[in-house]
Short mmCIF file of C-alpha atoms and ligand atoms in Angstrom, two decimals:
data_model
loop_
_atom_site.label_atom_id
_atom_site.label_comp_id
_atom_site.label_asym_id
_atom_site.label_seq_id
_atom_site.Cartn_x
_atom_site.Cartn_y
_atom_site.Cartn_z
CA MET R 13 22.45 -0.10 -7.84
CA HIS R 14 25.76 0.75 -9.45
CA ASP R 15 27.40 2.47 -6.52
CA GLY R 16 27.81 -0.67 -4.45
CA ARG R 17 25.27 0.27 -1.84
CA THR R 18 23.40 -2.52 -0.08
CA GLY R 19 19.63 -2.89 -0.23
CA ALA R 20 19.05 -1.15 3.05
CA GLU R 21 21.27 1.74 2.09
CA SER R 22 19.80 2.12 -1.35
CA ALA R 23 16.47 2.97 0.26
CA VAL R 24 18.14 6.08 1.62
CA VAL R 25 17.76 8.90 -0.83
CA SER R 26 20.19 11.65 -0.14
CA ALA R 27 19.02 15.06 -1.18
CA PHE R 28 22.61 15.96 -2.08
CA GLY R 29 23.59 12.51 -3.29
CA ARG R 30 26.76 12.70 -1.21
CA LYS R 31 28.50 9.56 0.02
CA LYS R 32 27.62 8.36 3.50
CA LYS R 33 30.47 8.38 5.94
CA ASN R 34 31.49 7.97 9.55
CA ARG R 35 28.49 5.78 10.32
CA HIS R 36 28.30 4.89 13.98
CA MET R 37 31.08 7.22 14.97
CA ALA R 38 28.95 10.18 13.98
CA ALA R 39 26.02 8.90 15.96
CA ALA R 40 28.18 8.31 18.98
CA ALA R 41 29.50 11.83 18.69
CA ALA R 42 25.97 13.17 18.57
CA LEU R 43 25.23 11.84 21.99
CA ALA R 44 28.51 12.73 23.56
CA VAL R 45 27.36 16.24 24.31
CA PHE R 46 24.77 14.96 26.79
CA PHE R 47 26.66 12.05 28.20
CA CYS R 48 30.11 13.45 28.50
CA ALA R 49 30.16 16.09 31.17
CA CYS R 50 33.79 15.21 31.71
CA GLY R 51 35.43 18.21 30.07
CA ARG R 52 37.13 16.36 27.21
CA PRO R 53 36.91 18.13 23.81
CA LEU R 54 33.91 16.88 21.85
CA PRO R 55 34.19 15.47 18.33
CA GLU R 56 32.83 17.62 15.47
CA PRO R 57 29.09 17.23 14.92
CA PRO R 58 28.25 15.26 11.77
CA ASP R 59 27.43 17.00 8.49
CA ARG R 60 24.23 15.06 7.95
CA ILE R 61 21.05 13.97 9.69
CA GLN R 62 20.34 10.41 8.66
CA ALA R 63 17.00 9.52 10.18
CA GLY R 64 15.56 6.01 10.31
CA VAL R 65 11.81 5.93 10.91
CA ALA R 66 10.18 2.63 11.94
CA TYR R 67 6.39 2.27 11.91
CA TYR R 68 4.33 -0.43 13.62
CA ASN R 69 1.99 -0.43 10.63
CA GLN R 70 2.03 2.06 7.80
CA SER R 71 -1.49 1.26 6.72
CA ASP R 72 -2.75 2.91 9.93
CA THR R 73 -4.53 6.05 8.71
CA PHE R 74 -3.37 8.47 11.38
CA LEU R 75 0.22 7.28 11.15
CA SER R 76 0.36 7.45 7.37
CA GLU R 77 -0.75 11.09 7.64
CA LEU R 78 1.77 11.70 10.42
CA ASN R 79 4.47 10.15 8.21
CA ASP R 80 3.89 12.78 5.51
CA CYS R 81 4.26 15.55 8.10
CA LEU R 82 7.37 13.99 9.59
CA LYS R 83 9.16 13.63 6.26
CA GLU R 84 8.31 17.21 5.40
CA GLN R 85 9.64 18.48 8.74
CA LEU R 86 12.83 16.43 8.57
CA TYR R 87 13.66 17.51 5.01
CA LYS R 88 12.98 21.11 6.00
CA LEU R 89 15.98 20.91 8.33
CA GLU R 90 18.34 20.58 5.41
CA ASN R 91 20.54 23.57 4.66
CA LYS R 92 23.85 24.28 3.01
CA HIS R 93 25.76 22.98 6.03
CA PHE R 94 24.26 19.55 6.23
CA GLU R 95 22.14 17.11 4.31
CA VAL R 96 19.09 15.16 5.50
CA THR R 97 18.08 11.64 4.55
CA VAL R 98 15.03 9.74 5.75
CA THR R 99 14.51 5.97 5.51
CA THR R 100 11.14 4.50 6.45
CA LYS R 101 10.31 0.93 7.52
CA ASP R 102 7.00 -0.81 8.14
CA ALA R 103 6.86 -3.68 10.66
CA ALA R 104 3.29 -4.70 9.68
CA GLY R 105 2.48 -5.22 13.36
CA LEU R 106 5.37 -7.54 14.31
CA GLN R 107 7.94 -6.57 16.94
CA ARG R 108 10.40 -9.21 15.65
CA THR R 109 10.26 -7.63 12.20
CA GLN R 110 10.75 -4.19 13.70
CA ASP R 111 13.77 -5.35 15.73
CA ASP R 112 15.40 -6.52 12.46
CA GLN R 113 14.46 -3.31 10.69
CA VAL R 114 16.01 -1.17 13.41
CA LYS R 115 19.21 -3.18 13.07
CA GLU R 116 19.18 -2.54 9.31
CA LEU R 117 18.67 1.18 9.88
CA ILE R 118 21.60 1.31 12.29
CA ASP R 119 23.78 -0.73 9.94
CA ALA R 120 22.89 1.68 7.13
CA GLY R 121 24.38 4.50 9.18
CA CYS R 122 21.33 6.23 10.66
CA ASN R 123 22.39 8.67 13.37
CA VAL R 124 18.92 9.14 14.86
CA LEU R 125 15.93 6.77 15.01
CA CYS R 126 12.21 7.52 15.28
CA VAL R 127 10.42 4.40 16.47
CA ASN R 128 6.69 3.73 16.55
CA LEU R 129 6.85 0.45 18.49
CA ALA R 130 4.96 -2.58 17.21
CA ASP R 131 4.67 -3.82 20.80
CA ARG R 132 4.98 -0.94 23.21
CA SER R 133 5.74 -3.31 26.09
CA ASP R 134 8.69 -4.92 24.32
CA PRO R 135 11.31 -2.33 23.27
CA SER R 136 14.30 -4.01 24.99
CA GLU R 137 15.98 -5.40 21.90
CA ILE R 138 15.75 -2.05 20.11
CA ILE R 139 17.02 -0.17 23.14
CA ASP R 140 20.00 -2.53 23.47
CA LEU R 141 20.88 -2.11 19.79
CA ALA R 142 20.64 1.67 19.95
CA ARG R 143 22.67 1.92 23.12
CA GLU R 144 25.34 -0.40 21.76
CA HIS R 145 25.73 1.84 18.69
CA GLN R 146 25.04 5.10 20.53
CA VAL R 147 22.16 6.07 18.23
CA PRO R 148 19.44 8.05 20.06
CA ILE R 149 15.81 6.97 19.73
CA ILE R 150 12.74 9.18 19.64
CA PHE R 151 9.81 6.85 20.34
CA PHE R 152 6.50 8.25 19.16
CA ASN R 153 2.74 7.61 19.27
CA ARG R 154 3.10 4.23 21.05
CA GLU R 155 4.53 5.04 24.43
CA PRO R 156 6.99 2.72 26.14
CA VAL R 157 6.54 2.37 29.91
CA ALA R 158 8.60 4.83 31.97
CA GLU R 159 11.02 2.14 33.22
CA ASP R 160 11.98 1.28 29.65
CA LEU R 161 12.54 4.92 28.76
CA MET R 162 14.83 5.23 31.78
CA GLN R 163 17.08 2.42 30.54
CA TRP R 164 19.38 4.83 28.72
CA GLU R 165 19.87 8.59 28.36
CA GLY R 166 19.46 8.48 24.59
CA LEU R 167 15.74 7.59 24.74
CA PHE R 168 12.89 10.08 24.28
CA TYR R 169 9.13 10.09 23.65
CA VAL R 170 6.97 12.40 21.56
CA GLY R 171 3.19 11.99 21.68
CA ALA R 172 0.04 13.25 23.30
CA ASP R 173 -1.83 12.78 26.57
CA ALA R 174 -4.43 10.03 26.11
CA GLN R 175 -6.51 11.22 29.04
CA GLN R 176 -6.85 14.70 27.58
CA SER R 177 -8.30 13.29 24.36
CA GLY R 178 -10.83 11.18 26.27
CA VAL R 179 -11.90 14.09 28.46
CA MET R 180 -12.36 16.28 25.37
CA GLN R 181 -14.39 13.59 23.62
CA GLY R 182 -16.57 13.25 26.74
CA GLU R 183 -17.07 17.02 26.94
CA LEU R 184 -18.00 17.22 23.27
CA ALA R 185 -20.51 14.40 23.65
CA ALA R 186 -22.00 15.87 26.86
CA LYS R 187 -22.47 19.24 25.19
CA ALA R 188 -24.13 17.67 22.15
CA ILE R 189 -26.48 15.59 24.32
CA GLN R 190 -27.43 18.59 26.47
CA ALA R 191 -28.08 20.70 23.38
CA ASP R 192 -30.23 18.16 21.53
CA SER R 193 -32.99 16.24 23.32
CA GLN R 194 -33.49 14.11 20.17
CA ILE R 195 -30.30 12.17 20.94
CA ASP R 196 -32.14 10.34 23.75
CA ARG R 197 -34.39 8.78 21.15
CA ASN R 198 -36.38 6.50 23.46
CA LYS R 199 -36.81 9.36 26.00
CA ASP R 200 -35.82 7.25 29.00
CA GLY R 201 -33.50 9.92 30.38
CA LYS R 202 -30.44 7.76 29.71
CA ILE R 203 -28.08 7.55 26.78
CA GLN R 204 -27.65 4.00 25.45
CA TYR R 205 -24.07 3.82 24.18
CA VAL R 206 -21.49 1.63 22.48
CA VAL R 207 -17.69 1.93 22.59
CA LEU R 208 -15.31 0.99 19.79
CA GLU R 209 -11.82 0.46 21.13
CA GLY R 210 -8.32 0.46 19.71
CA GLU R 211 -5.76 -2.28 20.32
CA PRO R 212 -5.77 -3.81 23.78
CA GLY R 213 -2.68 -2.65 25.66
CA HIS R 214 -2.32 0.62 23.75
CA GLN R 215 -2.09 3.68 26.02
CA ASP R 216 -4.69 5.47 23.89
CA ALA R 217 -7.38 2.76 24.03
CA ILE R 218 -8.38 2.08 27.65
CA ILE R 219 -7.57 5.60 28.87
CA ARG R 220 -9.59 7.32 26.15
CA THR R 221 -12.62 5.14 26.85
CA GLU R 222 -12.46 5.56 30.62
CA SER R 223 -11.95 9.27 30.59
CA ALA R 224 -14.65 9.91 27.96
CA VAL R 225 -17.22 7.90 29.93
CA ASP R 226 -16.18 9.49 33.27
CA THR R 227 -16.45 12.96 31.78
CA LEU R 228 -19.95 12.29 30.46
CA LYS R 229 -21.01 11.13 33.93
CA LYS R 230 -19.38 14.12 35.62
CA ASN R 231 -21.39 16.33 33.30
CA GLY R 232 -24.60 14.77 34.59
CA ILE R 233 -25.32 12.48 31.64
CA GLU R 234 -26.92 9.19 32.63
CA LEU R 235 -25.49 6.35 30.63
CA GLU R 236 -26.36 2.79 29.80
CA LYS R 237 -23.60 0.75 28.19
CA LEU R 238 -24.94 -1.64 25.57
CA SER R 239 -21.74 -3.03 24.14
CA CYS R 240 -18.03 -2.61 23.58
CA GLY R 241 -16.06 -3.86 20.58
CA ILE R 242 -12.35 -3.97 19.88
CA ALA R 243 -11.55 -2.92 16.33
CA ASN R 244 -7.78 -2.17 16.53
CA TRP R 245 -8.05 1.40 15.13
CA ASN R 246 -9.28 -0.07 11.86
CA ARG R 247 -12.24 1.12 9.79
CA ALA R 248 -13.15 -2.24 8.22
CA GLN R 249 -12.90 -4.08 11.56
CA ALA R 250 -15.08 -1.41 13.17
CA GLN R 251 -17.68 -1.83 10.46
CA ASN R 252 -17.79 -5.59 11.13
CA ARG R 253 -17.97 -5.21 14.90
CA MET R 254 -20.68 -2.56 14.55
CA MET R 255 -22.77 -4.76 12.22
CA GLN R 256 -22.77 -7.42 14.97
CA ILE R 257 -23.60 -4.91 17.68
CA ILE R 258 -26.44 -3.43 15.62
CA SER R 259 -27.85 -6.90 15.05
CA GLU R 260 -27.95 -7.38 18.84
CA HIS R 261 -29.34 -3.97 19.79
CA GLN R 262 -31.08 -2.72 16.63
CA ASN R 263 -32.12 0.90 16.89
CA ARG R 264 -31.56 1.20 20.65
CA ILE R 265 -28.05 2.64 20.19
CA GLU R 266 -28.00 6.41 20.76
CA LEU R 267 -24.28 7.18 21.04
CA VAL R 268 -21.10 5.67 19.59
CA LEU R 269 -17.82 6.64 21.24
CA ALA R 270 -14.88 5.50 19.12
CA ASN R 271 -11.25 5.67 20.25
CA ASN R 272 -10.33 7.06 16.81
CA ASP R 273 -11.90 8.51 13.66
CA ASP R 274 -11.33 5.45 11.50
CA MET R 275 -13.42 3.31 13.86
CA ALA R 276 -16.15 5.99 14.09
CA LEU R 277 -16.24 6.04 10.29
CA GLY R 278 -16.42 2.23 10.23
CA ALA R 279 -19.46 2.41 12.54
CA ILE R 280 -21.09 4.93 10.20
CA ASP R 281 -20.31 2.58 7.28
CA ALA R 282 -22.17 -0.22 9.10
CA TYR R 283 -25.34 1.86 9.40
CA GLN R 284 -25.05 2.91 5.77
CA LYS R 285 -24.69 -0.69 4.69
CA LEU R 286 -27.82 -1.58 6.64
CA ASN R 287 -29.69 1.35 5.04
CA TYR R 288 -30.63 2.98 8.32
CA THR R 289 -32.49 6.27 7.89
CA GLU R 290 -30.99 9.37 9.44
CA THR R 291 -33.54 9.63 12.28
CA ALA R 292 -32.61 6.14 13.53
CA LEU R 293 -28.89 6.88 13.70
CA PRO R 294 -26.91 7.37 16.89
CA VAL R 295 -24.43 10.26 17.24
CA PHE R 296 -20.80 9.35 16.56
CA PHE R 297 -17.63 10.79 18.13
CA GLY R 298 -14.06 10.11 17.06
CA ILE R 299 -10.50 11.19 17.87
CA ASP R 300 -7.61 12.14 15.49
CA GLY R 301 -8.98 14.59 12.93
CA THR R 302 -7.71 12.55 10.01
CA ASP R 303 -8.57 13.91 6.55
CA ALA R 304 -11.60 11.61 6.33
CA GLY R 305 -12.58 12.38 9.93
CA LEU R 306 -12.53 16.13 9.37
CA GLU R 307 -14.53 15.74 6.18
CA ALA R 308 -17.15 13.72 8.08
CA VAL R 309 -17.34 16.45 10.74
CA ALA R 310 -17.79 19.09 8.03
CA GLU R 311 -20.63 17.01 6.59
CA SER R 312 -22.15 16.48 10.09
CA LYS R 313 -21.84 12.70 9.75
CA LEU R 314 -19.43 12.68 12.68
CA ALA R 315 -20.74 14.90 15.51
CA ALA R 316 -17.22 15.92 16.53
CA THR R 317 -13.64 14.75 16.84
CA VAL R 318 -10.52 15.59 18.83
CA TYR R 319 -7.48 16.73 16.88
CA ASN R 320 -4.37 14.62 17.40
CA ASP R 321 -1.75 17.19 16.44
CA LYS R 322 0.32 15.31 13.88
CA GLU R 323 1.90 18.52 12.57
CA GLY R 324 2.99 19.49 16.09
CA GLN R 325 4.27 15.98 16.84
CA ALA R 326 6.22 15.83 13.58
CA ALA R 327 7.75 19.28 14.14
CA ALA R 328 8.75 18.36 17.71
CA MET R 329 10.35 15.11 16.51
CA ALA R 330 12.30 16.83 13.75
CA LYS R 331 13.54 19.54 16.10
CA LEU R 332 14.58 16.97 18.68
CA ALA R 333 16.26 14.79 16.03
CA ALA R 334 18.28 17.77 14.81
CA ALA R 335 19.27 18.78 18.34
CA LEU R 336 20.44 15.25 19.11
CA VAL R 337 22.48 14.83 15.95
CA LEU R 338 23.90 18.34 15.68
CA GLN R 339 24.59 18.61 19.41
CA LYS R 340 22.84 21.90 19.90
CA GLY R 341 19.47 23.38 20.79
CA LEU R 342 18.28 20.61 23.11
CA GLU R 343 17.16 23.22 25.68
CA GLU R 344 14.77 24.68 23.11
CA THR R 345 12.96 21.42 22.35
CA GLY R 346 10.65 21.68 25.39
CA LEU R 347 11.59 18.28 26.82
CA VAL R 348 9.86 17.49 30.10
CA ASP R 349 11.92 15.49 32.61
CA GLY R 350 14.58 15.38 29.91
CA LYS R 351 12.58 12.73 28.05
CA TYR R 352 9.03 13.68 27.05
CA ILE R 353 7.22 16.01 24.67
CA TYR R 354 3.41 15.89 24.74
CA LEU R 355 1.48 17.95 22.21
CA PRO R 356 -2.01 19.13 23.24
CA TYR R 357 -5.21 17.83 21.63
CA GLU R 358 -7.93 20.19 20.34
CA LYS R 359 -11.69 19.86 20.02
CA VAL R 360 -13.10 19.89 16.49
CA THR R 361 -16.75 20.57 15.74
CA ARG R 362 -18.57 21.74 12.67
CA ASP R 363 -18.06 25.32 13.85
CA ASN R 364 -14.26 25.26 13.74
CA VAL R 365 -13.51 22.36 11.37
CA SER R 366 -12.55 24.71 8.55
CA SER R 367 -9.57 25.96 10.56
CA PHE R 368 -8.21 22.37 10.54
CA THR R 369 -8.87 21.59 6.91
CA GLY R 370 -7.67 24.97 5.75
CA ALA R 371 -10.94 25.28 3.80
C1 GAL Z 14 -3.47 6.65 18.15
C2 GAL Z 14 -4.39 7.12 17.03
C3 GAL Z 14 -4.94 5.93 16.31
C4 GAL Z 14 -3.82 5.03 15.85
C5 GAL Z 14 -2.92 4.66 17.00
C6 GAL Z 14 -1.75 3.83 16.52
O1 GAL Z 14 -2.90 7.75 18.79
O2 GAL Z 14 -5.43 7.88 17.58
O3 GAL Z 14 -5.72 6.34 15.20
O4 GAL Z 14 -3.09 5.70 14.86
O5 GAL Z 14 -2.45 5.84 17.64
O6 GAL Z 14 -0.78 3.64 17.49
CA1 CA Z 15 -32.16 6.71 25.81
#
């Protein structure tokens, strides 16, 4: 770097190549509009949106697809009045690493942060840093508990309602089971099932499982749980867990409920690896509608999935980021309780999958 920028700053690519200025003062000004109801004249809004985006783990399939949408939406905000820069960090699962990365982003002059917490129960250090420098935070996908979000006015959350996704998965599975008597392969009137779960402690893991199972029962499906494996959202881990589960239960498994598409695909991989024939396969259900998930639905490998609206989440985050930095339009962001934006899930089956893939 010849322009004397530090490492952290050099990662910031300005679309206009203009010099960064004002740093924390600009960020502080951005928040003043909400915090200062005291009638003093407000400082000018900054001429740039400098967003710092921190991921818990960028190799997570859903989040890497969300990241593409978010960058697109943030850069779309740019116009002749202000420039937009986006810097992305990956904590590789460690909250300590993410705390340091957030500090770097603030030091580099970011005036809004989007944080996908590594540990959703431990945001205190990040919140303290942000408050100290008056840089608002939009948490996303990994929801902090309400008490943490209440710690300061500059904290927001964009995501989706875990229970809704579980209920939809349960409804999709109930409908499939009612429509196809072959799913109950041993004809005992019950559905023998296995659950593949995301990370323990994640709002989308336990709640999705519970509400999917409850919904199946409410729809009159008799269930017998054979096993439950934790695979941390990950396709390879799900394949491993599923190989073990298959070795314990052989061809008794009739239904696999996975907390996300990657784990459903990992379960399918396990059966493929073991050369199971199609008639001995269970039915698989996922959540997310990732590219690979949608493809599997189109090919009828995955019975159905539930679309986790990454485009909607990214658009909501970009709109909120702009409103916070530019000090206008906050009323139009659809914030609930001044803090939350939840985007709805949607059911995806073979019948409507083309409207999600654009095919
Ligand atoms: C969930 C998503 C998973 C995983 C997880 C990471 O909402 O369904 O696939 O991305 O977030 O926090
Ligand atoms: Ca059965």
